[in-house]
PDB file of C-alpha atoms in Angstrom:
ATOM      1  CA  MET S   1     211.724  -3.645 197.193  1.00 81.00           C
ATOM      2  CA  ASP S   2     213.498  -5.342 200.127  1.00 84.00           C
ATOM      3  CA  LYS S   3     216.138  -6.774 197.783  1.00 84.00           C
ATOM      4  CA  ILE S   4     216.902  -3.309 196.453  1.00 87.00           C
ATOM      5  CA  LEU S   5     217.177  -1.919 199.990  1.00 85.00           C
ATOM      6  CA  THR S   6     219.366  -4.841 201.067  1.00 86.00           C
ATOM      7  CA  PHE S   7     221.723  -4.003 198.200  1.00 90.00           C
ATOM      8  CA  GLY S   8     222.474  -0.717 200.007  1.00 88.00           C
ATOM      9  CA  ARG S   9     224.061  -2.679 202.846  1.00 91.00           C
ATOM     10  CA  TYR S  10     226.808  -3.665 200.395  1.00 94.00           C
ATOM     11  CA  LEU S  11     226.823  -0.610 198.148  1.00 95.00           C
ATOM     12  CA  PHE S  12     227.574   1.834 200.968  1.00 96.00           C
ATOM     13  CA  PRO S  13     230.819   0.233 202.206  1.00 97.00           C
ATOM     14  CA  LEU S  14     231.887  -0.548 198.629  1.00 97.00           C
ATOM     15  CA  SER S  15     231.681   3.165 197.840  1.00 96.00           C
ATOM     16  CA  PHE S  16     234.746   3.600 200.054  1.00 97.00           C
ATOM     17  CA  LEU S  17     236.772   1.638 197.478  1.00 97.00           C
ATOM     18  CA  LEU S  18     237.286   4.967 195.731  1.00 96.00           C
ATOM     19  CA  TYR S  19     239.379   6.108 198.698  1.00 95.00           C
ATOM     20  CA  VAL S  20     241.341   2.849 198.719  1.00 97.00           C
ATOM     21  CA  GLY S  21     242.085   3.364 195.026  1.00 97.00           C
ATOM     22  CA  LEU S  22     243.232   6.920 195.652  1.00 96.00           C
ATOM     23  CA  HIS S  23     245.443   5.946 198.580  1.00 97.00           C
ATOM     24  CA  PHE S  24     247.198   3.201 196.623  1.00 98.00           C
ATOM     25  CA  GLY S  25     246.928   4.548 193.074  1.00 97.00           C
ATOM     26  CA  MET S  26     247.961   8.137 193.822  1.00 97.00           C
ATOM     27  CA  PRO S  27     249.911   7.951 197.093  1.00 97.00           C
ATOM     28  CA  GLU S  28     251.516  11.382 196.628  1.00 97.00           C
ATOM     29  CA  VAL S  29     248.074  13.011 196.627  1.00 95.00           C
ATOM     30  CA  GLY S  30     247.019  11.258 199.834  1.00 93.00           C
ATOM     31  CA  ALA S  31     250.362  12.020 201.455  1.00 95.00           C
ATOM     32  CA  SER S  32     249.961  15.716 200.610  1.00 93.00           C
ATOM     33  CA  PHE S  33     246.987  15.855 203.013  1.00 91.00           C
ATOM     34  CA  ILE S  34     249.086  14.632 205.947  1.00 93.00           C
ATOM     35  CA  PRO S  35     249.949  17.536 208.275  1.00 93.00           C
ATOM     36  CA  THR S  36     253.625  18.515 208.266  1.00 92.00           C
ATOM     37  CA  TRP S  37     253.934  17.774 212.002  1.00 94.00           C
ATOM     38  CA  LEU S  38     253.305  14.058 211.330  1.00 94.00           C
ATOM     39  CA  PRO S  39     256.388  12.187 210.096  1.00 96.00           C
ATOM     40  CA  ALA S  40     256.379   9.721 207.175  1.00 97.00           C
ATOM     41  CA  PRO S  41     253.382  10.963 205.149  1.00 97.00           C
ATOM     42  CA  LEU S  42     253.547   8.033 202.709  1.00 97.00           C
ATOM     43  CA  PHE S  43     253.302   5.589 205.605  1.00 98.00           C
ATOM     44  CA  TRP S  44     250.157   7.304 206.900  1.00 97.00           C
ATOM     45  CA  ASN S  45     248.695   7.330 203.402  1.00 97.00           C
ATOM     46  CA  TYR S  46     249.160   3.578 202.915  1.00 98.00           C
ATOM     47  CA  PHE S  47     248.170   2.792 206.517  1.00 97.00           C
ATOM     48  CA  THR S  48     244.926   4.692 206.033  1.00 96.00           C
ATOM     49  CA  GLY S  49     244.268   2.841 202.775  1.00 97.00           C
ATOM     50  CA  VAL S  50     244.700  -0.509 204.549  1.00 98.00           C
ATOM     51  CA  LEU S  51     242.355   0.541 207.374  1.00 97.00           C
ATOM     52  CA  ILE S  52     239.663   1.660 204.930  1.00 98.00           C
ATOM     53  CA  LEU S  53     239.996  -1.670 203.114  1.00 98.00           C
ATOM     54  CA  ALA S  54     239.648  -3.498 206.449  1.00 98.00           C
ATOM     55  CA  TYR S  55     236.462  -1.511 207.115  1.00 98.00           C
ATOM     56  CA  ILE S  56     235.020  -2.550 203.750  1.00 98.00           C
ATOM     57  CA  ILE S  57     235.859  -6.220 204.284  1.00 98.00           C
ATOM     58  CA  SER S  58     234.401  -6.169 207.796  1.00 97.00           C
ATOM     59  CA  CYS S  59     231.126  -4.762 206.491  1.00 97.00           C
ATOM     60  CA  LEU S  60     230.918  -7.206 203.588  1.00 96.00           C
ATOM     61  CA  ILE S  61     231.431 -10.273 205.760  1.00 96.00           C
ATOM     62  CA  GLY S  62     229.408  -8.919 208.692  1.00 94.00           C
ATOM     63  CA  LYS S  63     232.045  -9.529 211.370  1.00 94.00           C
ATOM     64  CA  TYR S  64     232.697  -6.640 213.740  1.00 95.00           C
ATOM     65  CA  ASP S  65     230.994  -4.419 211.168  1.00 95.00           C
ATOM     66  CA  LYS S  66     229.335  -2.191 213.778  1.00 96.00           C
ATOM     67  CA  LEU S  67     232.670  -1.587 215.524  1.00 96.00           C
ATOM     68  CA  ALA S  68     234.400  -1.031 212.178  1.00 97.00           C
ATOM     69  CA  THR S  69     231.721   1.460 211.149  1.00 97.00           C
ATOM     70  CA  LEU S  70     231.972   3.383 214.419  1.00 97.00           C
ATOM     71  CA  LEU S  71     235.762   3.485 214.084  1.00 97.00           C
ATOM     72  CA  MET S  72     235.394   4.684 210.491  1.00 98.00           C
ATOM     73  CA  ALA S  73     233.113   7.493 211.709  1.00 98.00           C
ATOM     74  CA  LEU S  74     235.759   8.417 214.300  1.00 98.00           C
ATOM     75  CA  TYR S  75     238.452   8.388 211.584  1.00 97.00           C
ATOM     76  CA  VAL S  76     236.393  10.732 209.376  1.00 97.00           C
ATOM     77  CA  LEU S  77     235.802  13.045 212.360  1.00 98.00           C
ATOM     78  CA  LEU S  78     239.544  13.096 213.069  1.00 96.00           C
ATOM     79  CA  MET S  79     240.187  13.999 209.431  1.00 95.00           C
ATOM     80  CA  ILE S  80     237.931  17.012 209.849  1.00 95.00           C
ATOM     81  CA  PHE S  81     239.971  18.269 212.814  1.00 95.00           C
ATOM     82  CA  ILE S  82     243.460  17.175 211.761  1.00 94.00           C
ATOM     83  CA  VAL S  83     243.306  17.891 208.029  1.00 92.00           C
ATOM     84  CA  HIS S  84     240.338  19.885 206.786  1.00 92.00           C
ATOM     85  CA  ILE S  85     239.806  22.570 209.436  1.00 93.00           C
ATOM     86  CA  PRO S  86     243.478  23.654 209.364  1.00 92.00           C
ATOM     87  CA  ARG S  87     243.442  23.658 205.550  1.00 90.00           C
ATOM     88  CA  ALA S  88     240.085  25.453 205.242  1.00 89.00           C
ATOM     89  CA  ALA S  89     241.761  28.811 205.856  1.00 84.00           C
ATOM     90  CA  THR S  90     243.861  28.461 202.704  1.00 87.00           C
ATOM     91  CA  TYR S  91     242.005  25.996 200.466  1.00 78.00           C
ATOM     92  CA  GLU S  92     238.354  26.769 199.780  1.00 73.00           C
ATOM     93  CA  ASN S  93     237.652  23.150 198.793  1.00 77.00           C
ATOM     94  CA  ASP S  94     238.397  22.040 202.335  1.00 85.00           C
ATOM     95  CA  MET S  95     235.296  23.794 203.611  1.00 90.00           C
ATOM     96  CA  LEU S  96     233.361  21.552 201.225  1.00 91.00           C
ATOM     97  CA  ASN S  97     235.327  18.560 202.542  1.00 92.00           C
ATOM     98  CA  ILE S  98     234.227  19.429 206.073  1.00 94.00           C
ATOM     99  CA  PHE S  99     230.561  19.407 205.066  1.00 95.00           C
ATOM    100  CA  ARG S 100     230.992  16.242 202.990  1.00 95.00           C
ATOM    101  CA  ASN S 101     232.734  14.485 205.887  1.00 96.00           C
ATOM    102  CA  LEU S 102     229.936  15.495 208.272  1.00 98.00           C
ATOM    103  CA  MET S 103     227.437  13.889 205.881  1.00 98.00           C
ATOM    104  CA  VAL S 104     229.588  10.757 205.687  1.00 98.00           C
ATOM    105  CA  ILE S 105     229.724  10.578 209.495  1.00 98.00           C
ATOM    106  CA  GLY S 106     225.938  10.807 209.634  1.00 98.00           C
ATOM    107  CA  ALA S 107     225.593   8.053 207.036  1.00 98.00           C
ATOM    108  CA  LEU S 108     228.103   5.874 208.897  1.00 98.00           C
ATOM    109  CA  LEU S 109     226.190   6.267 212.158  1.00 97.00           C
ATOM    110  CA  VAL S 110     222.890   5.390 210.476  1.00 97.00           C
ATOM    111  CA  TYR S 111     224.592   2.409 208.819  1.00 96.00           C
ATOM    112  CA  ALA S 112     225.971   1.288 212.198  1.00 95.00           C
ATOM    113  CA  GLN S 113     222.509   1.511 213.765  1.00 93.00           C
ATOM    114  CA  TYR S 114     220.399  -0.108 211.067  1.00 92.00           C
ATOM    115  CA  ALA S 115     222.514  -2.069 208.575  1.00 93.00           C
ATOM    116  CA  THR S 116     225.231  -3.853 210.510  1.00 93.00           C
ATOM    117  CA  LYS S 117     224.916  -7.564 211.199  1.00 90.00           C
ATOM    118  CA  ASP S 118     227.197  -7.925 214.208  1.00 87.00           C
ATOM    119  CA  LYS S 119     225.098  -7.397 217.325  1.00 77.00           C
ATOM    120  CA  ARG S 120     227.909  -7.774 219.883  1.00 79.00           C
ATOM    121  CA  ILE S 121     227.993  -4.029 220.346  1.00 76.00           C
ATOM    122  CA  THR S 122     224.697  -2.689 221.593  1.00 73.00           C
ATOM    123  CA  GLY S 123     223.613   0.863 222.210  1.00 62.00           C
TER     124      GLY S 123
END
């Protein structure tokens, strides 16, 4: 049973590969979520993809994984306020994105507390 549960430590960050694939495989879609007041939407799309990939690598190797997970939770929270709340008035799917992102934040915080290896950051 412990081996199955340990697998979750790797499965959870690897699930974010879907977002990396979307950011690099369909950059126009990711860029379309960037608010119009931010310049260079393609830059922000690729930059975000690189940061998500850095989060995944940090978790897999166990270096600064708690910090990376907390920063990922902050990123997802920012996406709620910068992207999804403004869009929720016109796109009904963005209300679902808000709820999904809140669940992801909760999972990230639990992961940071119980699954990360790097103990340099303590609560």
